[in-house]
Coordinates of C-alpha atoms and ligand atoms in Angstrom, one line a residue:
X1340 CA 121.9 -6.0 131.7
X1341 CA 119.5 -6.2 133.6
X1342 CA 117.6 -8.1 136.1
X1343 CA 115.8 -8.7 139.2
X1344 CA 117.7 -10.8 141.5
X1345 CA 119.1 -8.0 143.9
X1346 CA 116.4 -5.3 142.8
X1347 CA 113.0 -3.8 144.7
X1348 CA 110.3 -5.9 143.1
X1349 CA 108.3 -2.4 142.3
X1350 CA 111.6 -1.5 141.1
X1351 CA 111.8 -0.3 137.4
X1352 CA 114.8 -3.0 137.5
X1353 CA 112.6 -5.2 137.8
X1354 CA 110.0 -5.7 134.8
X1355 CA 112.7 -6.7 131.9
X1356 CA 112.3 -9.9 130.7
X1357 CA 115.4 -11.8 132.6
X1358 CA 118.3 -12.1 129.6
X1359 CA 120.2 -14.6 131.2
X1360 CA 121.2 -17.1 129.3
X1361 CA 123.1 -20.7 128.9
X1362 CA 125.9 -18.3 126.8
X1363 CA 126.3 -16.4 129.7
X1364 CA 129.3 -15.6 130.7
X1365 CA 131.1 -18.4 133.7
X1366 CA 131.2 -15.7 136.3
X1367 CA 127.4 -14.7 136.3
X1368 CA 125.8 -17.1 137.6
X1369 CA 127.7 -17.6 140.5
X1370 CA 127.5 -14.3 141.5
X1371 CA 123.8 -14.2 140.6
X1372 CA 123.2 -16.9 143.3
X1373 CA 125.7 -14.8 145.6
X1374 CA 122.6 -11.9 145.4
X1375 CA 120.1 -14.1 145.7
X1376 CA 120.4 -15.7 149.1
X1377 CA 122.0 -18.6 147.9
X1378 CA 119.1 -20.1 145.9
X1379 CA 119.3 -21.0 141.8
X1380 CA 119.2 -17.8 140.5
X1381 CA 115.5 -17.8 137.7
X1382 CA 116.8 -17.8 133.9
X1383 CA 115.1 -17.3 131.1
X1384 CA 111.9 -18.4 130.2
X1385 CA 111.2 -21.4 128.8
X1386 CA 111.3 -20.1 125.0
X1387 CA 114.9 -18.4 125.2
X1388 CA 116.3 -21.7 127.0
X1389 CA 116.3 -25.5 126.9
X1390 CA 113.8 -27.3 128.4
X1391 CA 116.4 -29.5 130.0
X1392 CA 117.9 -26.2 131.3
X1393 CA 115.0 -24.6 133.0
X1394 CA 114.0 -27.9 134.8
X1395 CA 117.4 -28.2 136.3
X1396 CA 117.4 -24.8 137.5
X1397 CA 113.9 -23.6 138.5
X1398 CA 111.6 -25.3 141.2
X1399 CA 108.2 -26.7 141.3
X1400 CA 106.8 -24.7 143.4
X1401 CA 103.7 -26.1 145.8
X1402 CA 102.0 -24.1 147.5
X1403 CA 99.3 -25.8 150.1
X1404 CA 96.5 -23.9 152.1
X1405 CA 94.6 -24.8 155.2
X1406 CA 91.8 -23.7 155.7
X1407 CA 90.4 -22.1 158.5
X1408 CA 93.4 -23.6 160.3
X1409 CA 94.9 -21.8 163.8
X1410 CA 98.3 -20.5 165.2
X1411 CA 98.4 -23.4 167.4
X1412 CA 96.9 -26.3 165.7
X1413 CA 100.2 -28.1 164.8
X1414 CA 102.0 -30.4 167.0
X1415 CA 105.1 -28.0 166.1
X1416 CA 103.4 -25.3 166.5
X1417 CA 102.6 -26.3 170.2
X1418 CA 99.5 -28.1 170.0
X1419 CA 99.9 -31.0 172.3
X1420 CA 97.7 -33.9 171.2
X1421 CA 97.2 -33.5 167.5
X1422 CA 99.6 -34.8 165.5
X1423 CA 101.4 -33.2 162.7
X1424 CA 104.9 -35.9 162.2
X1425 CA 104.8 -35.0 158.5
X1426 CA 104.0 -30.9 158.8
X1427 CA 106.3 -31.8 162.1
X1428 CA 109.4 -33.5 159.7
X1429 CA 108.4 -30.4 156.9
X1430 CA 109.5 -27.6 159.5
X1431 CA 112.5 -29.8 160.7
X1432 CA 113.9 -29.7 157.7
X1433 CA 113.1 -26.8 156.6
X1434 CA 112.4 -23.2 158.0
X1435 CA 109.0 -22.8 160.0
X1436 CA 107.5 -19.3 160.7
X1437 CA 106.7 -17.8 163.8
X1438 CA 105.3 -14.3 162.4
X1439 CA 103.5 -14.6 159.2
X1440 CA 100.6 -13.6 157.5
X1441 CA 97.2 -13.9 155.6
X1442 CA 96.2 -10.9 154.0
X1443 CA 92.8 -10.8 155.4
X1444 CA 91.1 -12.5 158.2
X1445 CA 88.7 -15.0 155.8
X1446 CA 88.2 -17.0 153.2
X1447 CA 87.4 -15.6 149.7
X1448 CA 90.0 -12.0 150.6
X1449 CA 92.8 -14.2 152.1
X1450 CA 92.4 -16.3 148.5
X1451 CA 92.7 -13.2 146.1
X1452 CA 95.8 -12.1 148.3
X1453 CA 97.7 -14.9 148.0
X1454 CA 97.1 -15.6 143.9
X1455 CA 97.9 -12.2 143.2
X1456 CA 100.7 -10.6 145.7
X1457 CA 98.2 -7.8 146.1
X1458 CA 95.8 -6.8 149.3
X1459 CA 92.3 -7.9 148.7
X1460 CA 91.5 -3.9 148.5
X1461 CA 93.7 -3.3 145.5
X1462 CA 91.2 -6.7 143.1
X1463 CA 87.9 -5.8 144.8
X1464 CA 87.3 -9.0 146.6
X1465 CA 86.3 -7.2 149.4
X1466 CA 83.9 -5.3 151.4
X1467 CA 82.4 -4.3 154.3
X1468 CA 78.7 -5.5 154.0
X1469 CA 79.5 -9.8 152.2
X1470 CA 82.8 -10.5 153.7
X1471 CA 83.4 -13.5 150.9
X1472 CA 81.8 -14.7 147.9
X1473 CA 78.8 -16.9 148.1
X1474 CA 76.8 -18.7 145.5
X1475 CA 74.2 -16.7 145.0
X1476 CA 77.3 -13.8 143.7
X1477 CA 77.8 -12.6 141.0
X1478 CA 81.1 -11.6 141.0
X1479 CA 85.0 -13.2 141.1
X1480 CA 88.4 -12.7 140.6
X1481 CA 88.5 -10.0 138.1
X1482 CA 90.2 -11.0 134.5
X1483 CA 92.9 -7.9 134.9
X1484 CA 94.4 -9.5 138.0
X1485 CA 97.9 -11.8 137.4
X1486 CA 97.4 -14.7 139.1
X1487 CA 100.6 -16.7 140.4
X1488 CA 99.3 -19.6 138.0
X1489 CA 99.4 -17.1 134.9
X1490 CA 102.9 -15.7 136.0
X1491 CA 103.9 -19.5 136.4
X1492 CA 102.2 -20.7 133.2
X1493 CA 103.7 -18.3 131.1
X1494 CA 106.7 -19.0 131.9
X1495 CA 106.8 -22.3 131.5
X1496 CA 105.2 -24.1 133.8
X1497 CA 102.4 -26.6 134.4
X1498 CA 99.8 -25.6 136.8
X1499 CA 96.6 -27.2 138.6
X1500 CA 94.2 -26.4 141.1
X1501 CA 92.7 -28.9 143.7
X1502 CA 90.4 -28.1 146.8
X1503 CA 88.7 -24.6 147.2
X1504 CA 89.1 -21.9 145.1
X1505 CA 85.8 -19.6 146.4
X1506 CA 87.1 -16.4 143.9
X1507 CA 83.8 -17.0 141.7
X1508 CA 82.3 -19.8 140.6
X1509 CA 80.5 -18.9 137.2
X1510 CA 83.0 -19.9 134.8
X1511 CA 84.3 -16.5 133.7
X1512 CA 86.0 -16.4 137.4
X1513 CA 86.9 -20.1 137.4
X1514 CA 91.1 -21.9 138.2
X1515 CA 91.2 -22.5 134.1
X1516 CA 90.5 -18.6 134.0
X1517 CA 92.7 -17.4 135.9
X1518 CA 96.6 -19.9 134.6
X1519 CA 95.0 -23.3 136.3
X1520 CA 95.9 -26.5 133.7
X1521 CA 92.8 -28.3 135.5
X1522 CA 90.6 -27.8 138.4
X1523 CA 89.6 -29.8 140.8
X1524 CA 87.6 -29.2 144.3
X1525 CA 84.6 -28.0 145.8
X1526 CA 84.7 -23.4 144.5
X1527 CA 83.3 -22.1 147.9
X1528 CA 83.2 -23.3 151.1
X1529 CA 82.2 -26.5 152.5
X1530 CA 78.8 -24.9 154.3
X1531 CA 76.9 -22.8 151.6
X1532 CA 74.7 -24.3 150.3
X1533 CA 72.8 -25.3 152.8
X1534 CA 69.6 -27.8 152.2
X1535 CA 66.2 -26.4 154.2
X1536 CA 63.7 -28.0 154.9
X1537 CA 65.0 -31.5 156.4
X1538 CA 65.1 -33.0 159.5
X1539 CA 68.3 -32.3 160.9
X1540 CA 68.6 -29.7 163.9
X1541 CA 68.8 -26.5 163.4
X1542 CA 71.3 -23.0 163.2
X1543 CA 74.8 -24.1 164.1
X1544 CA 73.5 -27.3 166.1
X1545 CA 74.1 -28.9 162.1
X1546 CA 77.7 -28.3 162.5
X1547 CA 77.9 -30.5 165.3
X1548 CA 77.1 -33.8 164.5
X1549 CA 77.2 -32.8 160.3
X1550 CA 76.3 -35.0 156.9
X1551 CA 77.2 -34.8 153.6
X1552 CA 73.6 -34.2 152.6
X1553 CA 73.0 -30.8 154.7
X1554 CA 75.4 -28.9 152.9
X1555 CA 74.4 -29.3 148.9
X1556 CA 77.9 -28.2 148.0
X1557 CA 79.2 -29.5 144.1
X1558 CA 82.2 -30.7 143.3
X1559 CA 83.9 -29.4 140.3
X1560 CA 86.3 -30.6 137.4
X1561 CA 87.4 -28.2 135.3
X1562 CA 83.9 -26.2 134.2
X1563 CA 82.3 -29.1 135.5
X1564 CA 79.7 -30.2 138.1
X1565 CA 80.5 -34.1 138.9
X1566 CA 79.4 -35.1 142.2
X1567 CA 76.4 -33.4 143.8
X1568 CA 76.7 -33.0 147.1
X1569 CA 80.1 -33.4 147.3
X1570 CA 81.3 -36.3 149.2
X1571 CA 83.1 -34.3 152.0
X1572 CA 84.1 -37.2 154.2
X1573 CA 86.6 -38.4 151.3
X1574 CA 87.5 -34.8 150.1
X1575 CA 90.2 -34.5 151.8
X1576 CA 91.9 -37.8 150.9
X1577 CA 91.1 -37.3 147.1
X1578 CA 92.6 -34.4 147.1
X1579 CA 96.0 -35.2 148.4
X1580 CA 95.3 -37.8 146.0
X1581 CA 95.2 -35.7 142.6
X1582 CA 97.9 -34.3 143.8
X1583 CA 100.1 -37.1 144.3
X1584 CA 98.8 -38.0 140.7
X1585 CA 99.7 -35.0 139.4
X1586 CA 103.5 -34.6 140.6
X1587 CA 103.8 -38.0 139.3
X1588 CA 102.6 -36.6 135.5
X1589 CA 104.1 -33.8 135.5
X1590 CA 107.3 -34.7 136.8
X1591 CA 109.0 -34.3 133.6
X1592 CA 108.7 -30.3 133.8
X1593 CA 108.6 -27.4 136.1
X1594 CA 105.3 -27.3 138.1
X1595 CA 102.7 -25.7 140.4
X1596 CA 100.8 -27.4 142.5
X1597 CA 97.9 -24.7 144.1
X1598 CA 95.9 -27.7 146.5
X1599 CA 93.7 -25.8 149.0
X1600 CA 92.1 -27.5 151.3
X1601 CA 88.3 -27.4 152.4
X1602 CA 88.8 -27.7 156.0
X1603 CA 88.7 -28.4 158.7
X1604 CA 86.5 -24.9 158.0
X1605 CA 83.8 -26.3 158.8
X1606 CA 81.3 -28.8 158.8
X1607 CA 84.0 -31.2 160.4
X1608 CA 84.2 -34.5 158.2
X1609 CA 87.1 -37.0 158.0
X1610 CA 87.4 -40.6 155.9
X1611 CA 86.8 -43.5 157.7
X1612 CA 90.2 -43.7 158.7
X1613 CA 90.4 -41.5 160.8
X1614 CA 87.5 -41.6 162.6
X1615 CA 88.7 -41.3 166.6
X1616 CA 92.1 -41.6 165.9
X1617 CA 93.6 -38.5 167.3
X1618 CA 93.1 -37.2 171.0
X1619 CA 92.2 -33.7 170.1
X1620 CA 88.5 -35.3 169.2
X1621 CA 86.5 -34.7 165.4
X1622 CA 88.5 -31.4 164.8
X1623 CA 92.3 -33.5 165.4
X1624 CA 91.0 -36.3 163.4
X1625 CA 90.4 -33.0 160.3
X1626 CA 94.0 -31.9 161.1
X1627 CA 95.6 -35.6 161.1
X1628 CA 94.1 -36.7 157.9
X1629 CA 95.2 -33.0 156.7
X1630 CA 98.4 -34.3 157.6
X1631 CA 98.7 -37.6 156.7
X1632 CA 98.1 -36.4 152.8
X1633 CA 101.1 -33.9 153.3
X1634 CA 103.1 -37.1 153.8
X1635 CA 102.0 -38.9 150.6
X1636 CA 102.9 -35.4 148.9
X1637 CA 106.0 -35.3 150.0
X1638 CA 106.8 -38.7 149.8
X1639 CA 105.9 -38.9 146.1
X1640 CA 107.7 -35.6 145.9
X1641 CA 110.7 -37.7 147.0
X1642 CA 109.9 -40.5 145.3
X1643 CA 110.1 -39.2 141.9
X1644 CA 113.4 -37.9 143.2
X1645 CA 112.0 -34.3 143.2
X1646 CA 112.5 -33.4 146.3
X1647 CA 116.4 -31.1 145.6
X1648 CA 114.1 -28.9 142.8
X1649 CA 110.7 -28.6 144.7
X1650 CA 109.4 -26.0 147.3
X1651 CA 106.6 -26.4 148.5
X1652 CA 105.0 -23.9 150.9
X1653 CA 102.4 -24.3 153.9
X1654 CA 100.4 -22.4 155.7
X1655 CA 96.8 -20.8 156.2
X1656 CA 93.6 -18.7 155.0
X1657 CA 92.8 -17.1 157.7
X1658 CA 93.0 -18.1 161.6
X1659 CA 90.7 -20.8 163.5
X1660 CA 86.5 -20.2 163.3
X1661 CA 85.7 -19.6 167.8
X1662 CA 82.3 -19.2 167.7
X1663 CA 82.0 -22.9 166.8
X1664 CA 83.8 -24.3 169.6
X1665 CA 85.7 -27.3 169.5
X1666 CA 84.5 -27.8 165.9
X1667 CA 86.8 -24.7 165.6
X1668 CA 90.9 -24.9 166.0
X1669 CA 93.0 -22.7 168.4
X1670 CA 94.8 -19.6 168.1
X1671 CA 97.5 -20.7 171.2
X1672 CA 98.5 -17.5 173.0
X1673 CA 97.1 -15.2 169.8
X1674 CA 94.0 -13.4 170.8
X1675 CA 91.0 -14.0 169.1
X1676 CA 90.3 -15.8 165.6
X1677 CA 89.0 -16.0 161.9
X1678 CA 87.0 -12.6 161.4
X1679 CA 89.0 -10.7 163.5
X1680 CA 91.9 -8.3 163.0
X1681 CA 93.6 -9.2 166.3
X1682 CA 96.8 -11.7 166.0
X1683 CA 95.1 -15.1 166.0
X1684 CA 92.1 -13.9 163.0
X1685 CA 95.7 -13.4 160.6
X1686 CA 99.1 -14.7 162.1
X1687 CA 99.4 -18.3 160.8
X1688 CA 101.4 -21.1 160.6
X1689 CA 103.9 -21.4 157.9
X1690 CA 106.7 -24.2 156.6
X1691 CA 108.6 -23.3 154.0
X1692 CA 110.4 -26.9 153.0
X1693 CA 112.9 -27.0 149.3
X1694 CA 115.9 -29.7 150.6
X1695 CA 119.3 -28.4 149.4
X1696 CA 118.5 -25.3 149.1
X1697 CA 116.7 -24.4 152.1
X1698 CA 118.8 -25.1 155.4
X1699 CA 116.9 -27.3 157.4
X1700 CA 115.6 -27.6 161.5
X1701 CA 114.8 -22.9 161.7
X1702 CA 112.4 -21.2 162.8
X1703 CA 112.5 -17.3 161.5
X1704 CA 111.0 -14.9 163.3
X1705 CA 111.3 -12.6 160.1
X1706 CA 107.5 -10.7 159.1
X1707 CA 106.4 -12.4 155.9
X1708 CA 103.1 -12.3 154.5
X1709 CA 100.9 -14.4 151.7
X1710 CA 101.3 -12.6 149.3
X1711 CA 105.7 -12.7 149.5
X1712 CA 104.4 -16.2 148.7
X1713 CA 103.4 -15.1 145.4
X1714 CA 106.7 -12.4 144.6
X1715 CA 109.1 -15.5 145.8
X1716 CA 107.5 -17.8 144.0
X1717 CA 107.6 -16.2 140.6
X1718 CA 110.6 -15.0 141.0
X1719 CA 112.2 -18.6 141.2
X1720 CA 110.3 -19.7 138.5
X1721 CA 111.8 -16.9 136.4
X1722 CA 108.6 -15.6 135.8
X1723 CA 107.4 -12.1 135.3
X1724 CA 105.8 -9.8 138.8
X1725 CA 103.8 -7.5 136.8
X1726 CA 105.1 -3.7 136.8
X1727 CA 101.9 -2.0 136.4
X1728 CA 100.2 -2.0 139.8
X1729 CA 101.0 -2.6 143.5
X1730 CA 102.2 -5.3 144.2
X1731 CA 101.9 -6.1 147.9
X1732 CA 104.4 -9.3 148.0
X1733 CA 108.1 -8.7 148.1
X1734 CA 111.0 -11.6 148.0
X1735 CA 111.7 -13.2 150.9
X1736 CA 114.6 -15.1 149.4
X1737 CA 117.3 -14.6 152.0
X1738 CA 115.5 -14.6 154.6
X1739 CA 114.1 -18.8 153.6
X1740 CA 118.0 -18.9 153.7
X1741 CA 119.2 -17.0 156.7
X1742 CA 120.6 -15.2 155.1
X1743 CA 119.7 -12.2 155.1
X1744 CA 116.3 -10.3 156.6
X1745 CA 112.7 -10.0 155.1
X1746 CA 112.4 -7.1 153.2
X1747 CA 109.2 -6.4 154.8
X1748 CA 108.9 -3.8 157.7
X1749 CA 105.4 -3.6 157.7
X1750 CA 101.6 -5.4 157.9
X1751 CA 98.5 -4.1 156.8
X1752 CA 95.5 -5.4 158.8
X1753 CA 91.8 -4.6 156.1
X1754 CA 88.9 -6.3 157.6
X1755 CA 86.9 -5.6 154.3
X1756 CA 88.0 -2.4 152.6
X1757 CA 89.1 -0.7 155.9
X1758 CA 92.2 -0.6 157.1
X1759 CA 92.2 -1.4 161.0
X1760 CA 95.9 -2.0 162.1
X1761 CA 98.9 -2.0 161.1
X1762 CA 102.5 -3.6 162.0
X1763 CA 105.2 -1.8 162.1
X1764 CA 108.7 -3.6 163.0
X1765 CA 107.5 -5.3 166.1
X1766 CA 104.7 -2.8 166.8
X1767 CA 101.2 -3.0 165.9
X1768 CA 99.1 -0.4 166.1
X1769 CA 95.3 -0.8 166.3
X1770 CA 92.9 2.2 164.7
X1771 CA 89.9 0.6 164.7
X1772 CA 88.9 -2.6 166.5
X1773 CA 85.7 -5.0 166.2
X1774 CA 84.9 -8.6 167.5
X1775 CA 85.4 -11.2 165.1
X1776 CA 81.1 -12.6 164.5
X1777 CA 77.8 -11.3 166.6
X1778 CA 77.6 -7.4 165.5
X1779 CA 79.6 -6.1 167.8
X1780 CA 80.0 -2.6 166.0
X1781 CA 83.1 -0.7 165.2
X1782 CA 85.1 0.9 167.7
X1783 CA 87.1 4.1 166.2
X1784 CA 89.7 4.7 168.5
X1785 CA 91.2 8.7 169.0
X1786 CA 94.7 7.4 170.0
X1787 CA 95.3 3.8 168.6
X1788 CA 95.8 1.2 171.0
X1789 CA 99.5 -0.2 171.0
X1790 CA 101.2 -3.4 171.0
X1791 CA 104.6 -4.8 170.6
X1792 CA 103.9 -8.3 169.5
X1793 CA 107.2 -9.6 170.1
X1794 CA 107.1 -8.9 173.9
X1795 CA 103.3 -9.0 173.9
X1796 CA 102.3 -11.5 171.3
X1797 CA 98.4 -12.1 173.1
X1798 CA 98.0 -8.3 172.4
X1799 CA 97.0 -7.1 176.6
X1800 CA 99.1 -5.3 177.1
X1801 CA 98.7 -0.7 175.5
X1802 CA 101.8 0.8 175.3
X1803 CA 100.5 4.3 173.2
X1804 CA 101.0 6.0 175.8
X1805 CA 104.6 5.6 176.8
X1806 CA 105.3 5.3 172.6
X1807 CA 103.8 8.6 170.9
X1808 CA 106.7 8.3 168.6
X1809 CA 105.7 4.8 167.3
X1810 CA 102.4 6.3 166.8
X1811 CA 104.1 8.9 164.6
X1812 CA 105.8 6.8 162.7
X1813 CA 102.8 4.4 161.9
X1814 CA 100.6 7.3 160.9
X1815 CA 103.7 8.0 158.2
X1816 CA 103.6 4.8 156.7
X1817 CA 99.4 4.4 157.0
X1818 CA 99.9 7.8 154.9
X1819 CA 102.2 6.5 153.1
X1820 CA 100.1 3.6 151.9
X1821 CA 97.3 5.1 151.2
X1822 CA 98.5 7.7 148.8
X1823 CA 99.7 4.5 146.7
X1824 CA 95.9 3.0 147.3
X1825 CA 93.2 2.9 144.3
X1826 CA 90.9 0.7 145.7
X1827 CA 88.5 -1.1 142.9
X1828 CA 85.1 -1.6 143.4
X1829 CA 83.8 -4.5 145.1
X1830 CA 83.1 -8.5 143.6
X1831 CA 81.8 -8.9 146.3
X1832 CA 78.0 -7.3 146.5
X1833 CA 76.4 -8.5 143.5
X1834 CA 73.8 -11.2 143.6
X1835 CA 73.3 -13.3 140.3
X1836 CA 69.9 -11.7 138.5
X1837 CA 70.4 -8.8 140.3
X1838 CA 70.0 -5.7 138.3
X1839 CA 71.0 -2.6 138.7
Ligands
MG2480 MG1 89.1 -20.0 156.1

C-alpha cells in the first residue's frame, strides 16, 4: 500500500490516492498515527468510506487571515496595550510560532501562496510593476492552479470564503470558480475604488479620519454585488457572523472555512461598540474587534462540540503598513514592514489550535510558512497534494504536535518576480535590498548582507565577512531553487479593456 503520511510531499509516493479503508488491518491505523506525528491518519476519500467514518477522522479546517497585521500586534506576541484575549487563549491551548512567514510582503501574491501552496512567481500572481491586483485589473488566479478549497472540496469538504479575496474580481476568478461553494466579502483591498471629487481630505490624510463613502468598494455574495459602498464599520462583525453561521450549518460534515479579514488594512473601521475601547487608538480597536470575532468563532466550535475535530490556523498576509503611522501596526523588534523583504514585511504572528491533538501552550521556533498551511491542511483532509507541479508547502504535522522538526529548512523572500533574500536555518542572506515604499531603487549586493536571525532578529549586524561558508551554502540552495523554477506570465499587469 502507498500513502503520503511519511513521504516528502514532492515525492512520487505521495501522489497515489490513499488506499486505507475501514477494512484495513487493525495495526495499520496505529502505525500511521505514529508516523504522522500523532495526528489521526487521513483516510480515504469520501466516496471510499462512509460519511460517518470520514467526519470522525478528518478535521474541519478553519484559516483566519488578517490583513497587514504586524508581528508585534497581539498580546501574546508582546504588544503592551492591545488586548487579544481570544487569540491569547488560542495560543495557550495550541501552538504559537515565532518564525512563521507569509509567501510575499503584499496582499495578492501572499494570498496566492496561501491558497496554492506555491510561491507566487510560479502562478503568475506577482509583478514588478503592479504589485497587487486593482479594480481595473483584467487578471486573476489562473484556473490551472489548485487551491486549498479545491483540494478539500474534492475530498468531500463543504467550503466557504468569507472576506477579502484579492485574487481577481472578474467572474472567471472569483472564489466560487476556485473551489469555494460560496463567497461573502469585499473582493479586493478596502482602500480601493477611491471616490474622486468629494470635499474630503486629500492624499493620505483621508485615512486619518476615514469615512465609508470615500471608498466605493463592493460587498459580494457569491458572484453578485449586494452592497456598495460596503459598510465597512460593520464588516469585521459581519464576517464573524457569517463564519459562525457556516460552522453551525455544516457541523455534520467536514468543512473548510477561509475567513480573510479586510482589516487592519487601512482605512481603519470598527463597529460602534468598539469605538475607543482600546488603549492603542483606532488601530487597537480594530484588532480587538477582530479578536472578539475569533472568540465567537471558537465559542461556536466548542458549542457544536467540534473542538476535537477542528484545526484553526490564524496568521496574516504581510507585515504592518508603516507609512500610515499609528494607523499601521507594529512589527515589534523586526525590521521594517509591509512591502519589503526584511523580516517585518513577511514574518507573521501564527497560531494553530486543535485541542486534543495539538498540545496546548507550546511555542514553536520551527521554520514555517503560509504555504505549509496548504500542504498540511490538504494532508489532514485526506486530499491530494498536486503532483504535476512544484509545491513549496511542507508537512507541518510533526511541528504542530512537537513530535518532530519542520521539514522546512529555507525561506525564499521574493519581491515581485525578484528573489531578494534567502533564509537557510538561522541565516538570512540579502542579495537585493529595497525600501518598502517611496521609490527607493533596489540595491544589489555583490557580497550578500548576512544576518543570523536567531541572534539578531532585527537584522542589524552583517556577518558576511565572517561566514563565507554560509554564503556559499545559501548560493547552492539558490541555484537548486532556480533550476526548479518556471515562472508563469504575470496576471497583475493587464488592465480591463487593454489591447495589445
Ligand atoms: Mg495585506
